[in-house]
C-alpha positions as semicolon CSV with decimal commas, in nm:
position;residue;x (nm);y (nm);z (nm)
1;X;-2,797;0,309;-0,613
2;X;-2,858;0,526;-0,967
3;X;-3,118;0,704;-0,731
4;X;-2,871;0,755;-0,453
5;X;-2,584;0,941;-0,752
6;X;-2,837;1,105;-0,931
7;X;-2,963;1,282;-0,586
8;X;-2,573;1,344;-0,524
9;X;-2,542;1,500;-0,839
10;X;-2,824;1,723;-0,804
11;X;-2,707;1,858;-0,482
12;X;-2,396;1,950;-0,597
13;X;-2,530;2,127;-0,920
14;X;-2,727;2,307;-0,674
15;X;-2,459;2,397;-0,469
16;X;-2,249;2,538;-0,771
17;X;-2,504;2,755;-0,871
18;X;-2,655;2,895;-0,572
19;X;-2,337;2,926;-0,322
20;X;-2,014;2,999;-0,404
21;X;-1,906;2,666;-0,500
22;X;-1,791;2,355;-0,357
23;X;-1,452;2,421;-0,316
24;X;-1,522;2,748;-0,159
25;X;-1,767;2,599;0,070
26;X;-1,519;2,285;0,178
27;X;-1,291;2,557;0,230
28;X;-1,536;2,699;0,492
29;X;-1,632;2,403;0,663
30;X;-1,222;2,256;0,708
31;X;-1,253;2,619;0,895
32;X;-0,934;2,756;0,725
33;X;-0,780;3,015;0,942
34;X;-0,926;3,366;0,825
35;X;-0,692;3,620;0,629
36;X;-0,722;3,911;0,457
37;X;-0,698;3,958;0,085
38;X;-0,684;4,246;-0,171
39;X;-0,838;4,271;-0,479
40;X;-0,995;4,461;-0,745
41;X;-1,316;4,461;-0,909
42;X;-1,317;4,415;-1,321
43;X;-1,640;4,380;-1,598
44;X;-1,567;3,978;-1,625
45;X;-1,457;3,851;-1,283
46;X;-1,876;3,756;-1,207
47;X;-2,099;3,535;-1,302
48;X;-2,522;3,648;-1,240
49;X;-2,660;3,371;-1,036
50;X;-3,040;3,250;-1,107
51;X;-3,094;3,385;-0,759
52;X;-3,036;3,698;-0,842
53;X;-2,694;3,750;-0,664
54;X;-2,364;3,772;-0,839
55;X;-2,069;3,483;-0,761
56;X;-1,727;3,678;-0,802
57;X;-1,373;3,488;-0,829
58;X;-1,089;3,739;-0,720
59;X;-0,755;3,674;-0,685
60;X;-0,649;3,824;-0,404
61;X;-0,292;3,904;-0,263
62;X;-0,235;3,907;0,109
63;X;0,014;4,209;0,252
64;X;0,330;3,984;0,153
65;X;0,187;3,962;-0,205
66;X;0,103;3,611;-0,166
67;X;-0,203;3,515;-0,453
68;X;-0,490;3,381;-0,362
69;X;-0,804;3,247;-0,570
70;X;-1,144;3,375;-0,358
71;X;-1,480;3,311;-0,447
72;X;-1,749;3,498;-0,308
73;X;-2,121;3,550;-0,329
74;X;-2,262;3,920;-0,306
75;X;-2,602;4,085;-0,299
76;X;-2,541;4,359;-0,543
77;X;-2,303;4,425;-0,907
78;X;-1,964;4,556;-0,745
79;X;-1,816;4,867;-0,928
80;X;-1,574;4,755;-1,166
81;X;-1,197;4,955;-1,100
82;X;-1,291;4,909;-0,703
83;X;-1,040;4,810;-0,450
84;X;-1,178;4,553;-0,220
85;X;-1,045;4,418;0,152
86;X;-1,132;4,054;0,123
87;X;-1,152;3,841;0,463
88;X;-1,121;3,470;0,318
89;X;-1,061;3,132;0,492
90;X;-0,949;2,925;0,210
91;X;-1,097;3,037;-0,131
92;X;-1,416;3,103;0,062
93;X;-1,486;3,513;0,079
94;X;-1,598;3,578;0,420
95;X;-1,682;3,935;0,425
96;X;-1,569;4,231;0,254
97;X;-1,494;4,601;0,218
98;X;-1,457;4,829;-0,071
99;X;-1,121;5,064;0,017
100;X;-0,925;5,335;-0,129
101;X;-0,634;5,268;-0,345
102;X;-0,405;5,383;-0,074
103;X;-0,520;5,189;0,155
104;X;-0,433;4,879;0,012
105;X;-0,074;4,708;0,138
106;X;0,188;4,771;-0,092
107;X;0,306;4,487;-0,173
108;X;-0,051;4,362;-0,291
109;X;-0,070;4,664;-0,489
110;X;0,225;4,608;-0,659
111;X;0,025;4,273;-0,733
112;X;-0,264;4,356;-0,867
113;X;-0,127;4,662;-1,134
């Protein structure tokens, strides 16, 4: 049984630090219809995973300026000032999309200055 939690516990340490979280992934699997979020890039919002990829928490805002916490797992550092078209199902980042300023809805820009 000790064997059994200890093996549980490792997995989800794993998880933390090599996807973008358990929540996040839960999120995912409950399959969460998809939306899309806005958001911009600052210096603090990521953490440098031992894999070598960087785990960023956004918060988002939809078109009607609703907020929403996204956490998602990218390849490369993201410029920091950049405006960002999130597609998220749940807190899970999907895929993404660096945009111009004017291209982000209004009301989430209103949000996010």
């Amino acid at each position: 049984m000790i064997g059994i939690l200890i093996l549980f516990t490792l997995a989800a340490v794993a998880i933390q630090k090599t996807t973008a979280g358990i929540i996040p992934l839960t999120d995912w699997l409950l399959q969460h219809p998809v939306e899309t979020y806005y958001a911009e890039t600052a210096d603090d919002n990521y953490e440098k995973l031992w894999t070598g990829n960087y785990k960023y928490v956004f918060s988002g805002y939809n078109a009607d300026g609703k907020e929403q916490q996204i956490t998602k797992v990218i390849d490369r550092e993201l410029r920091p000032g950049a405006f960002l078209r999130i597609d998220a199902s749940g807190s899970y980042g999907k895929g993404w999309t660096e945009v111009r300023e004017e291209d982000v809805s209004e009301e989430a820009l209103l949000q996010l200055n």
